[in-house]
PDB file of C-alpha atoms in Angstrom:
ATOM      1  CA  GLY F1369       0.100  -0.118  -0.243  1.00  0.00           C
ATOM      2  CA  ARG F1370       0.852   3.686   0.043  1.00  0.00           C
ATOM      3  CA  GLY F1371       1.695   3.648   3.866  1.00  0.00           C
ATOM      4  CA  GLY F1372      -1.296   3.628   6.051  1.00  0.00           C
ATOM      5  CA  VAL F1373      -4.358   1.334   7.110  1.00  0.00           C
ATOM      6  CA  GLY F1374      -6.457   3.731   5.057  1.00  0.00           C
ATOM      7  CA  HIS F1375      -4.907   3.095   1.813  1.00  0.00           C
ATOM      8  CA  ALA F1376      -4.764  -0.771   2.420  1.00  0.00           C
ATOM      9  CA  GLU F1377      -6.234  -2.823  -0.470  1.00  0.00           C
ATOM     10  CA  GLY F1378      -8.586  -6.045  -0.128  1.00  0.00           C
ATOM     11  CA  HIS F1379     -10.678  -6.876   2.717  1.00  0.00           C
ATOM     12  CA  LEU F1380      -8.748  -4.881   5.243  1.00  0.00           C
ATOM     13  CA  GLY F1381      -9.088  -1.635   3.308  1.00  0.00           C
ATOM     14  CA  ALA F1382     -12.691  -2.348   2.648  1.00  0.00           C
ATOM     15  CA  PHE F1383     -13.215  -2.994   6.445  1.00  0.00           C
ATOM     16  CA  VAL F1384     -11.318   0.045   7.529  1.00  0.00           C
ATOM     17  CA  THR F1385     -13.293   2.485   5.045  1.00  0.00           C
ATOM     18  CA  GLY F1386     -16.539   0.858   6.317  1.00  0.00           C
ATOM     19  CA  ALA F1387     -15.701   1.409  10.095  1.00  0.00           C
ATOM     20  CA  LEU F1388     -14.488   4.900   9.440  1.00  0.00           C
ATOM     21  CA  ALA F1389     -17.779   5.709   7.233  1.00  0.00           C
ATOM     22  CA  ALA F1390     -19.837   4.192  10.287  1.00  0.00           C
ATOM     23  CA  LEU F1391     -17.815   6.143  12.925  1.00  0.00           C
ATOM     24  CA  VAL F1392     -18.233   9.446  11.118  1.00  0.00           C
ATOM     25  CA  ALA F1393     -22.073   8.957  10.574  1.00  0.00           C
ATOM     26  CA  ALA F1394     -22.981   7.644  13.988  1.00  0.00           C
ATOM     27  CA  PRO F1395     -23.465  10.826  15.752  1.00  0.00           C
ATOM     28  CA  CYS F1396     -26.024  11.791  13.120  1.00  0.00           C
ATOM     29  CA  THR F1397     -28.596   9.323  13.915  1.00  0.00           C
ATOM     30  CA  ALA F1398     -31.687  11.699  14.108  1.00  0.00           C
ATOM     31  CA  PRO F1399     -34.238  11.504  12.669  1.00  0.00           C
ATOM     32  CA  PHE F1400     -34.552   8.335  10.792  1.00  0.00           C
ATOM     33  CA  MET F1401     -32.066   6.176  13.022  1.00  0.00           C
ATOM     34  CA  GLY F1402     -32.970   7.743  16.271  1.00  0.00           C
ATOM     35  CA  ALA F1403     -36.117   5.849  16.983  1.00  0.00           C
ATOM     36  CA  ALA F1404     -34.481   2.300  15.855  1.00  0.00           C
ATOM     37  CA  LEU F1405     -31.441   2.941  17.966  1.00  0.00           C
ATOM     38  CA  GLY F1406     -33.464   3.954  20.860  1.00  0.00           C
ATOM     39  CA  TYR F1407     -35.714   0.905  20.679  1.00  0.00           C
ATOM     40  CA  ALA F1408     -32.406  -1.350  20.343  1.00  0.00           C
ATOM     41  CA  MET F1409     -31.361  -0.164  23.719  1.00  0.00           C
ATOM     42  CA  THR F1410     -34.635  -1.383  25.406  1.00  0.00           C
ATOM     43  CA  VAL F1411     -34.782  -5.101  23.972  1.00  0.00           C
ATOM     44  CA  PRO F1412     -32.909  -8.110  24.673  1.00  0.00           C
ATOM     45  CA  TRP F1413     -29.362  -8.552  22.961  1.00  0.00           C
ATOM     46  CA  PRO F1414     -30.557 -10.754  19.965  1.00  0.00           C
ATOM     47  CA  ALA F1415     -32.996  -8.215  18.739  1.00  0.00           C
ATOM     48  CA  ALA F1416     -30.755  -5.179  19.340  1.00  0.00           C
ATOM     49  CA  LEU F1417     -28.000  -7.017  17.347  1.00  0.00           C
ATOM     50  CA  ALA F1418     -30.557  -7.842  14.453  1.00  0.00           C
ATOM     51  CA  ILE F1419     -31.462  -3.998  14.657  1.00  0.00           C
ATOM     52  CA  VAL F1420     -27.815  -2.883  14.241  1.00  0.00           C
ATOM     53  CA  LEU F1421     -27.051  -5.496  11.559  1.00  0.00           C
ATOM     54  CA  ALA F1422     -29.945  -4.309   9.423  1.00  0.00           C
ATOM     55  CA  LEU F1423     -28.699  -0.695   9.804  1.00  0.00           C
ATOM     56  CA  GLY F1424     -25.413  -2.128   8.639  1.00  0.00           C
ATOM     57  CA  LEU F1425     -26.919  -3.890   5.634  1.00  0.00           C
ATOM     58  CA  GLY F1426     -28.714  -0.878   4.716  1.00  0.00           C
ATOM     59  CA  MET F1427     -25.338   1.087   4.651  1.00  0.00           C
ATOM     60  CA  ALA F1428     -23.433  -1.496   2.681  1.00  0.00           C
ATOM     61  CA  LEU F1429     -26.456  -2.197   0.478  1.00  0.00           C
ATOM     62  CA  PRO F1430     -25.404   0.090  -2.669  1.00  0.00           C
ATOM     63  CA  PHE F1431     -21.587  -1.751  -2.584  1.00  0.00           C
ATOM     64  CA  LEU F1432     -23.379  -5.018  -1.964  1.00  0.00           C
ATOM     65  CA  LEU F1433     -25.412  -4.644  -5.070  1.00  0.00           C
ATOM     66  CA  LEU F1434     -22.356  -3.602  -7.166  1.00  0.00           C
ATOM     67  CA  ALA F1435     -20.402  -6.712  -6.005  1.00  0.00           C
ATOM     68  CA  LEU F1436     -23.341  -9.077  -6.773  1.00  0.00           C
ATOM     69  CA  SER F1437     -24.013  -7.271 -10.118  1.00  0.00           C
ATOM     70  CA  PRO F1438     -20.878  -6.171 -11.534  1.00  0.00           C
ATOM     71  CA  GLY F1439     -22.785  -4.934 -14.923  1.00  0.00           C
ATOM     72  CA  LEU F1440     -24.232  -2.154 -12.640  1.00  0.00           C
ATOM     73  CA  ALA F1441     -20.958  -0.633 -12.420  1.00  0.00           C
ATOM     74  CA  ARG F1442     -20.966  -0.067 -16.169  1.00  0.00           C
ATOM     75  CA  ARG F1443     -23.788   2.592 -15.430  1.00  0.00           C
ATOM     76  CA  LEU F1444     -21.750   4.635 -13.058  1.00  0.00           C
ATOM     77  CA  PRO F1445     -19.872   7.646 -14.177  1.00  0.00           C
ATOM     78  CA  ARG F1446     -16.478   7.082 -15.616  1.00  0.00           C
ATOM     79  CA  PRO F1447     -13.468   8.140 -13.551  1.00  0.00           C
ATOM     80  CA  GLY F1448     -11.880  11.357 -14.614  1.00  0.00           C
ATOM     81  CA  PRO F1449     -10.808  14.780 -13.669  1.00  0.00           C
ATOM     82  CA  TRP F1450     -14.253  15.716 -12.356  1.00  0.00           C
ATOM     83  CA  MET F1451     -13.646  13.321  -9.303  1.00  0.00           C
ATOM     84  CA  GLU F1452     -10.975  15.536  -8.190  1.00  0.00           C
ATOM     85  CA  THR F1453     -13.317  18.620  -8.617  1.00  0.00           C
ATOM     86  CA  LEU F1454     -15.914  16.852  -6.685  1.00  0.00           C
ATOM     87  CA  LYS F1455     -13.646  15.806  -3.706  1.00  0.00           C
ATOM     88  CA  GLN F1456     -12.626  19.524  -3.636  1.00  0.00           C
ATOM     89  CA  ALA F1457     -16.033  20.978  -3.530  1.00  0.00           C
ATOM     90  CA  LEU F1458     -17.010  18.092  -0.791  1.00  0.00           C
ATOM     91  CA  ALA F1459     -14.570  19.816   1.396  1.00  0.00           C
ATOM     92  CA  PHE F1460     -16.522  22.927   1.887  1.00  0.00           C
ATOM     93  CA  PRO F1461     -19.367  21.068   3.670  1.00  0.00           C
ATOM     94  CA  MET F1462     -16.863  19.709   5.981  1.00  0.00           C
ATOM     95  CA  PHE F1463     -15.518  23.177   6.670  1.00  0.00           C
ATOM     96  CA  ALA F1464     -19.113  24.356   7.405  1.00  0.00           C
ATOM     97  CA  THR F1465     -19.482  21.383   9.683  1.00  0.00           C
ATOM     98  CA  ALA F1466     -16.289  22.404  11.489  1.00  0.00           C
ATOM     99  CA  ALA F1467     -17.590  25.813  12.086  1.00  0.00           C
ATOM    100  CA  TRP F1468     -20.899  24.636  13.494  1.00  0.00           C
ATOM    101  CA  LEU F1469     -19.007  22.388  15.874  1.00  0.00           C
ATOM    102  CA  LEU F1470     -16.778  25.141  17.022  1.00  0.00           C
ATOM    103  CA  TRP F1471     -20.123  27.115  17.715  1.00  0.00           C
ATOM    104  CA  VAL F1472     -21.160  24.160  19.777  1.00  0.00           C
ATOM    105  CA  LEU F1473     -18.169  24.108  21.406  1.00  0.00           C
ATOM    106  CA  ALA F1474     -18.398  27.775  22.428  1.00  0.00           C
ATOM    107  CA  VAL F1475     -21.956  27.074  24.086  1.00  0.00           C
ATOM    108  CA  GLN F1476     -20.529  24.186  25.964  1.00  0.00           C
ATOM    109  CA  THR F1477     -17.132  25.424  27.290  1.00  0.00           C
ATOM    110  CA  GLY F1478     -17.495  29.159  26.446  1.00  0.00           C
ATOM    111  CA  PRO F1479     -14.636  31.611  25.094  1.00  0.00           C
ATOM    112  CA  GLY F1480     -11.705  29.733  26.557  1.00  0.00           C
ATOM    113  CA  GLY F1481     -12.378  26.426  25.098  1.00  0.00           C
ATOM    114  CA  LEU F1482     -13.073  28.154  21.682  1.00  0.00           C
ATOM    115  CA  ALA F1483      -9.794  29.592  21.740  1.00  0.00           C
ATOM    116  CA  ALA F1484      -8.103  26.431  22.782  1.00  0.00           C
ATOM    117  CA  ALA F1485      -9.765  24.674  19.737  1.00  0.00           C
ATOM    118  CA  LEU F1486      -8.622  27.390  17.484  1.00  0.00           C
ATOM    119  CA  THR F1487      -5.251  27.318  18.616  1.00  0.00           C
ATOM    120  CA  GLY F1488      -4.983  23.597  18.332  1.00  0.00           C
ATOM    121  CA  MET F1489      -6.285  23.898  14.766  1.00  0.00           C
ATOM    122  CA  LEU F1490      -3.735  26.429  13.808  1.00  0.00           C
ATOM    123  CA  VAL F1491      -0.965  24.302  15.056  1.00  0.00           C
ATOM    124  CA  LEU F1492      -2.445  21.048  13.414  1.00  0.00           C
ATOM    125  CA  ALA F1493      -2.233  23.297  10.080  1.00  0.00           C
ATOM    126  CA  PHE F1494       1.129  24.377  10.607  1.00  0.00           C
ATOM    127  CA  ALA F1495       2.260  20.752  11.063  1.00  0.00           C
ATOM    128  CA  LEU F1496       0.610  19.629   8.181  1.00  0.00           C
ATOM    129  CA  TRP F1497       2.229  22.390   5.991  1.00  0.00           C
ATOM    130  CA  VAL F1498       5.691  21.665   7.536  1.00  0.00           C
ATOM    131  CA  GLN F1499       5.088  17.849   6.700  1.00  0.00           C
ATOM    132  CA  GLU F1500       4.120  18.302   3.028  1.00  0.00           C
ATOM    133  CA  ARG F1501       6.985  20.967   2.529  1.00  0.00           C
ATOM    134  CA  THR F1502       9.686  18.422   3.994  1.00  0.00           C
ATOM    135  CA  ARG F1503       8.141  15.248   2.497  1.00  0.00           C
ATOM    136  CA  TYR F1504      11.265  14.340   0.482  1.00  0.00           C
ATOM    137  CA  ALA F1505      13.811  16.145   2.541  1.00  0.00           C
ATOM    138  CA  ARG F1506      17.001  14.024   3.424  1.00  0.00           C
ATOM    139  CA  SER F1507      17.342  15.771   6.714  1.00  0.00           C
ATOM    140  CA  PRO F1508      15.460  14.520   9.944  1.00  0.00           C
ATOM    141  CA  TRP F1509      15.295  17.940  11.484  1.00  0.00           C
ATOM    142  CA  PRO F1510      12.061  18.927   9.460  1.00  0.00           C
ATOM    143  CA  ARG F1511      10.433  15.862  10.684  1.00  0.00           C
ATOM    144  CA  VAL F1512      11.609  16.663  14.098  1.00  0.00           C
ATOM    145  CA  GLY F1513       9.671  20.096  13.559  1.00  0.00           C
ATOM    146  CA  VAL F1514       6.519  18.274  12.695  1.00  0.00           C
ATOM    147  CA  GLY F1515       6.688  16.161  15.765  1.00  0.00           C
ATOM    148  CA  ALA F1516       7.171  19.313  18.073  1.00  0.00           C
ATOM    149  CA  ALA F1517       4.237  21.062  16.423  1.00  0.00           C
ATOM    150  CA  ALA F1518       1.910  17.892  17.110  1.00  0.00           C
ATOM    151  CA  LEU F1519       3.171  18.218  20.753  1.00  0.00           C
ATOM    152  CA  GLY F1520       2.342  21.832  20.660  1.00  0.00           C
ATOM    153  CA  LEU F1521      -1.063  21.006  19.636  1.00  0.00           C
ATOM    154  CA  GLY F1522      -1.711  18.559  22.395  1.00  0.00           C
ATOM    155  CA  VAL F1523      -0.355  20.973  25.157  1.00  0.00           C
ATOM    156  CA  ALA F1524      -2.256  23.832  23.807  1.00  0.00           C
ATOM    157  CA  LEU F1525      -5.685  21.850  23.912  1.00  0.00           C
ATOM    158  CA  TRP F1526      -4.830  20.673  27.450  1.00  0.00           C
ATOM    159  CA  LEU F1527      -3.813  23.992  28.774  1.00  0.00           C
ATOM    160  CA  GLY F1528      -6.684  25.832  27.201  1.00  0.00           C
ATOM    161  CA  LEU F1529      -9.577  23.251  28.220  1.00  0.00           C
ATOM    162  CA  GLY F1530      -7.767  22.815  31.589  1.00  0.00           C
ATOM    163  CA  LEU F1531      -8.118  26.501  32.199  1.00  0.00           C
ATOM    164  CA  THR F1532     -11.570  26.831  31.347  1.00  0.00           C
ATOM    165  CA  GLY F1533     -12.316  23.732  33.509  1.00  0.00           C
ATOM    166  CA  ARG F1534     -14.865  22.965  30.724  1.00  0.00           C
ATOM    167  CA  GLU F1535     -17.508  25.072  32.314  1.00  0.00           C
ATOM    168  CA  PRO F1536     -20.503  25.086  30.359  1.00  0.00           C
ATOM    169  CA  ALA F1537     -21.861  28.394  28.930  1.00  0.00           C
ATOM    170  CA  PRO F1538     -24.742  30.077  30.721  1.00  0.00           C
ATOM    171  CA  PRO F1539     -28.037  28.547  29.594  1.00  0.00           C
ATOM    172  CA  ALA F1540     -29.280  31.829  28.281  1.00  0.00           C
ATOM    173  CA  LEU F1541     -26.303  31.539  25.845  1.00  0.00           C
ATOM    174  CA  ALA F1542     -27.537  28.408  24.284  1.00  0.00           C
ATOM    175  CA  ALA F1543     -31.227  29.696  24.371  1.00  0.00           C
ATOM    176  CA  ASP F1544     -30.216  32.686  22.622  1.00  0.00           C
ATOM    177  CA  ALA F1545     -28.288  31.206  20.073  1.00  0.00           C
ATOM    178  CA  GLU F1546     -30.971  28.625  19.134  1.00  0.00           C
ATOM    179  CA  GLY F1547     -33.708  31.101  19.294  1.00  0.00           C
ATOM    180  CA  ALA F1548     -31.784  33.733  17.059  1.00  0.00           C
ATOM    181  CA  GLY F1549     -33.882  34.714  13.905  1.00  0.00           C
ATOM    182  CA  ALA F1550     -37.095  33.043  15.140  1.00  0.00           C
ATOM    183  CA  ALA F1551     -40.105  34.207  13.699  1.00  0.00           C
ATOM    184  CA  ALA F1552     -41.991  34.405  17.135  1.00  0.00           C
ATOM    185  CA  ALA F1553     -40.071  33.377  20.116  1.00  0.00           C
ATOM    186  CA  MET F1554     -42.290  31.293  22.432  1.00  0.00           C
ATOM    187  CA  PRO F1555     -41.599  31.753  26.013  1.00  0.00           C
ATOM    188  CA  ALA F1556     -40.234  28.546  27.593  1.00  0.00           C
ATOM    189  CA  GLU F1557     -39.331  27.316  30.992  1.00  0.00           C
ATOM    190  CA  PRO F1558     -36.288  25.128  31.519  1.00  0.00           C
ATOM    191  CA  TYR F1559     -37.459  21.555  31.995  1.00  0.00           C
ATOM    192  CA  SER F1560     -37.705  19.878  35.191  1.00  0.00           C
ATOM    193  CA  ALA F1561     -39.534  16.761  36.641  1.00  0.00           C
ATOM    194  CA  GLY F1562     -41.018  18.687  39.387  1.00  0.00           C
ATOM    195  CA  ARG F1563     -42.298  21.501  37.222  1.00  0.00           C
ATOM    196  CA  LEU F1564     -43.668  18.890  34.711  1.00  0.00           C
ATOM    197  CA  ALA F1565     -45.511  17.232  37.850  1.00  0.00           C
ATOM    198  CA  ALA F1566     -46.957  20.291  38.994  1.00  0.00           C
ATOM    199  CA  ALA F1567     -48.285  21.591  35.662  1.00  0.00           C
ATOM    200  CA  ARG F1568     -50.091  18.071  35.185  1.00  0.00           C
ATOM    201  CA  ALA F1569     -51.384  18.164  38.625  1.00  0.00           C
ATOM    202  CA  ASP F1570     -53.094  21.403  37.763  1.00  0.00           C
ATOM    203  CA  GLY F1571     -54.344  20.030  34.764  1.00  0.00           C
ATOM    204  CA  ARG F1572     -52.450  22.112  32.388  1.00  0.00           C
ATOM    205  CA  PRO F1573     -51.217  20.942  29.189  1.00  0.00           C
ATOM    206  CA  VAL F1574     -47.590  20.664  28.664  1.00  0.00           C
ATOM    207  CA  PHE F1575     -45.431  20.679  25.475  1.00  0.00           C
ATOM    208  CA  VAL F1576     -41.729  19.453  26.464  1.00  0.00           C
ATOM    209  CA  ASN F1577     -39.000  19.722  23.992  1.00  0.00           C
ATOM    210  CA  MET F1578     -35.711  18.261  24.371  1.00  0.00           C
ATOM    211  CA  THR F1579     -33.062  19.742  22.409  1.00  0.00           C
ATOM    212  CA  ALA F1580     -29.300  20.228  22.405  1.00  0.00           C
ATOM    213  CA  ALA F1581     -26.914  22.957  20.685  1.00  0.00           C
ATOM    214  CA  TRP F1582     -25.226  20.046  18.533  1.00  0.00           C
ATOM    215  CA  CYS F1583     -28.653  18.688  17.337  1.00  0.00           C
ATOM    216  CA  ILE F1584     -29.121  19.896  13.688  1.00  0.00           C
ATOM    217  CA  THR F1585     -32.591  18.365  13.634  1.00  0.00           C
ATOM    218  CA  CYS F1586     -33.361  20.125  16.737  1.00  0.00           C
ATOM    219  CA  LEU F1587     -32.560  23.498  15.252  1.00  0.00           C
ATOM    220  CA  VAL F1588     -34.320  22.760  12.036  1.00  0.00           C
ATOM    221  CA  ASN F1589     -37.431  22.104  13.801  1.00  0.00           C
ATOM    222  CA  GLU F1590     -37.061  25.175  15.912  1.00  0.00           C
ATOM    223  CA  ARG F1591     -37.112  27.267  12.599  1.00  0.00           C
ATOM    224  CA  VAL F1592     -39.696  25.697  10.679  1.00  0.00           C
ATOM    225  CA  ALA F1593     -42.291  24.594  13.309  1.00  0.00           C
ATOM    226  CA  LEU F1594     -41.799  25.915  16.902  1.00  0.00           C
ATOM    227  CA  SER F1595     -40.940  29.290  16.040  1.00  0.00           C
ATOM    228  CA  ARG F1596     -43.899  29.872  14.083  1.00  0.00           C
ATOM    229  CA  ALA F1597     -46.531  32.824  14.964  1.00  0.00           C
ATOM    230  CA  ALA F1598     -49.462  30.419  14.378  1.00  0.00           C
ATOM    231  CA  VAL F1599     -47.764  27.991  16.985  1.00  0.00           C
ATOM    232  CA  ALA F1600     -47.137  30.698  19.546  1.00  0.00           C
ATOM    233  CA  ARG F1601     -50.662  31.852  19.212  1.00  0.00           C
ATOM    234  CA  ALA F1602     -52.058  28.547  19.807  1.00  0.00           C
ATOM    235  CA  PHE F1603     -49.878  27.863  22.783  1.00  0.00           C
ATOM    236  CA  ALA F1604     -51.121  31.102  24.168  1.00  0.00           C
ATOM    237  CA  GLU F1605     -54.807  30.578  23.569  1.00  0.00           C
ATOM    238  CA  ARG F1606     -54.657  26.960  24.984  1.00  0.00           C
ATOM    239  CA  GLY F1607     -52.400  27.870  27.839  1.00  0.00           C
ATOM    240  CA  VAL F1608     -49.878  25.258  26.891  1.00  0.00           C
ATOM    241  CA  LEU F1609     -46.870  25.432  29.383  1.00  0.00           C
ATOM    242  CA  TYR F1610     -43.680  25.031  27.181  1.00  0.00           C
ATOM    243  CA  LEU F1611     -40.968  23.104  28.750  1.00  0.00           C
ATOM    244  CA  LYS F1612     -37.598  23.088  27.018  1.00  0.00           C
ATOM    245  CA  GLY F1613     -34.526  20.858  28.329  1.00  0.00           C
ATOM    246  CA  ASP F1614     -31.092  21.591  27.106  1.00  0.00           C
ATOM    247  CA  TRP F1615     -29.083  18.152  26.772  1.00  0.00           C
ATOM    248  CA  THR F1616     -25.864  19.760  25.244  1.00  0.00           C
ATOM    249  CA  ASN F1617     -23.792  18.828  28.186  1.00  0.00           C
ATOM    250  CA  ARG F1618     -25.815  15.477  28.687  1.00  0.00           C
ATOM    251  CA  ASP F1619     -27.907  16.628  31.841  1.00  0.00           C
ATOM    252  CA  PRO F1620     -28.710  13.493  33.854  1.00  0.00           C
ATOM    253  CA  ALA F1621     -32.330  14.569  34.407  1.00  0.00           C
ATOM    254  CA  ILE F1622     -32.940  14.836  30.779  1.00  0.00           C
ATOM    255  CA  THR F1623     -31.343  11.619  30.143  1.00  0.00           C
ATOM    256  CA  ASP F1624     -33.612   9.898  32.603  1.00  0.00           C
ATOM    257  CA  TYR F1625     -36.523  11.458  30.859  1.00  0.00           C
ATOM    258  CA  LEU F1626     -35.520  10.324  27.365  1.00  0.00           C
ATOM    259  CA  ALA F1627     -35.005   6.566  28.933  1.00  0.00           C
ATOM    260  CA  GLY F1628     -38.570   6.706  30.070  1.00  0.00           C
ATOM    261  CA  PHE F1629     -39.590   6.894  26.265  1.00  0.00           C
ATOM    262  CA  GLY F1630     -36.994   4.605  25.323  1.00  0.00           C
ATOM    263  CA  ARG F1631     -34.871   7.171  23.478  1.00  0.00           C
ATOM    264  CA  ASN F1632     -31.083   7.535  24.104  1.00  0.00           C
ATOM    265  CA  GLY F1633     -30.897  10.603  22.042  1.00  0.00           C
ATOM    266  CA  VAL F1634     -32.745  14.062  21.072  1.00  0.00           C
ATOM    267  CA  PRO F1635     -34.685  15.438  19.757  1.00  0.00           C
ATOM    268  CA  ILE F1636     -37.901  14.284  21.174  1.00  0.00           C
ATOM    269  CA  TYR F1637     -41.230  16.289  21.489  1.00  0.00           C
ATOM    270  CA  VAL F1638     -43.941  15.124  23.908  1.00  0.00           C
ATOM    271  CA  PHE F1639     -47.302  16.683  24.323  1.00  0.00           C
ATOM    272  CA  TYR F1640     -49.067  16.130  27.547  1.00  0.00           C
ATOM    273  CA  PRO F1641     -52.915  16.895  27.078  1.00  0.00           C
ATOM    274  CA  PRO F1642     -54.985  17.964  30.124  1.00  0.00           C
ATOM    275  CA  ASP F1643     -56.377  14.558  30.389  1.00  0.00           C
ATOM    276  CA  GLY F1644     -54.910  11.543  28.877  1.00  0.00           C
ATOM    277  CA  GLU F1645     -51.601   9.885  27.966  1.00  0.00           C
ATOM    278  CA  PRO F1646     -48.623  11.851  26.654  1.00  0.00           C
ATOM    279  CA  ARG F1647     -48.175  11.906  22.724  1.00  0.00           C
ATOM    280  CA  VAL F1648     -44.910  11.681  21.374  1.00  0.00           C
ATOM    281  CA  LEU F1649     -44.470  13.550  18.307  1.00  0.00           C
ATOM    282  CA  PRO F1650     -42.528  12.718  15.052  1.00  0.00           C
ATOM    283  CA  GLN F1651     -38.671  13.818  15.247  1.00  0.00           C
ATOM    284  CA  VAL F1652     -39.196  15.852  12.335  1.00  0.00           C
ATOM    285  CA  LEU F1653     -41.808  18.528  12.967  1.00  0.00           C
ATOM    286  CA  THR F1654     -44.026  20.786  10.795  1.00  0.00           C
ATOM    287  CA  GLU F1655     -46.162  23.498  11.743  1.00  0.00           C
ATOM    288  CA  THR F1656     -49.297  21.626  11.117  1.00  0.00           C
ATOM    289  CA  THR F1657     -47.996  18.604  13.157  1.00  0.00           C
ATOM    290  CA  VAL F1658     -47.662  20.636  16.134  1.00  0.00           C
ATOM    291  CA  LEU F1659     -50.801  22.303  15.783  1.00  0.00           C
ATOM    292  CA  ARG F1660     -52.713  18.906  15.114  1.00  0.00           C
ATOM    293  CA  GLN F1661     -51.325  17.618  18.122  1.00  0.00           C
ATOM    294  CA  ILE F1662     -52.319  20.332  20.623  1.00  0.00           C
ATOM    295  CA  GLY F1663     -55.732  20.364  19.082  1.00  0.00           C
ATOM    296  CA  ALA F1664     -55.461  23.494  17.292  1.00  0.00           C
ATOM    297  CA  GLY F1665     -55.288  22.247  13.511  1.00  0.00           C
TER     298      GLY F1665
END
């Protein structure tokens, strides 16, 4: 190979490529895989294994079809310069993802954590630049510089995150950032089991929204459904208490709430009518869906 497991050929290379793809995609389980994985956490291991294997089969299905029917490969675009252009173009969504994750880090750790991450990125970029510039150098000293830069990366991250103490930003920061640009911001109270129980004892309808700063599905649902003026009016007219839980830093109380509905991740939206059982809404919301669930549509 060309030096590295990532370039290995045959079964090992295929396994490493598949494992890397699964690792990268694993955090983005919502909205389509969230319910399946949440259910898998609550059933005996044979059923859970069958669910995970089914998910893996679905991910590998395109490659499996090409392996079983080589004629299908002839229908694919032929290799050419367009592949390099496409590869470079796909880097920009990755840059956007990095920018979004830095914003999430700022919500979780504050300015100190963000500064540490940016410093680490700078040092890492310098190390990669030095490595590329000295790829064919005969002297070992440039390589020593690369090692020193990598060491500096680790020290910068350790010092930066250590000095900040990984303290989360104030809840208002996450709420303000999440609600920015909302069409009609609804007043929300922080979720607590006691507040939910008290409202239900009073016979008041309750809408629970469990979210996180790193959850793209949550943020989209905020924009397209929960921030709409019609939804805000319907909540006000019916006296619906809006409780919002922030799971950005894995609040144990919210984890327990999720487990009560067989979930292990956000988002989850639950409407508690004045009388009756709670209703779990879909993970992809629309304005119509929310209004119908609370009896306003």
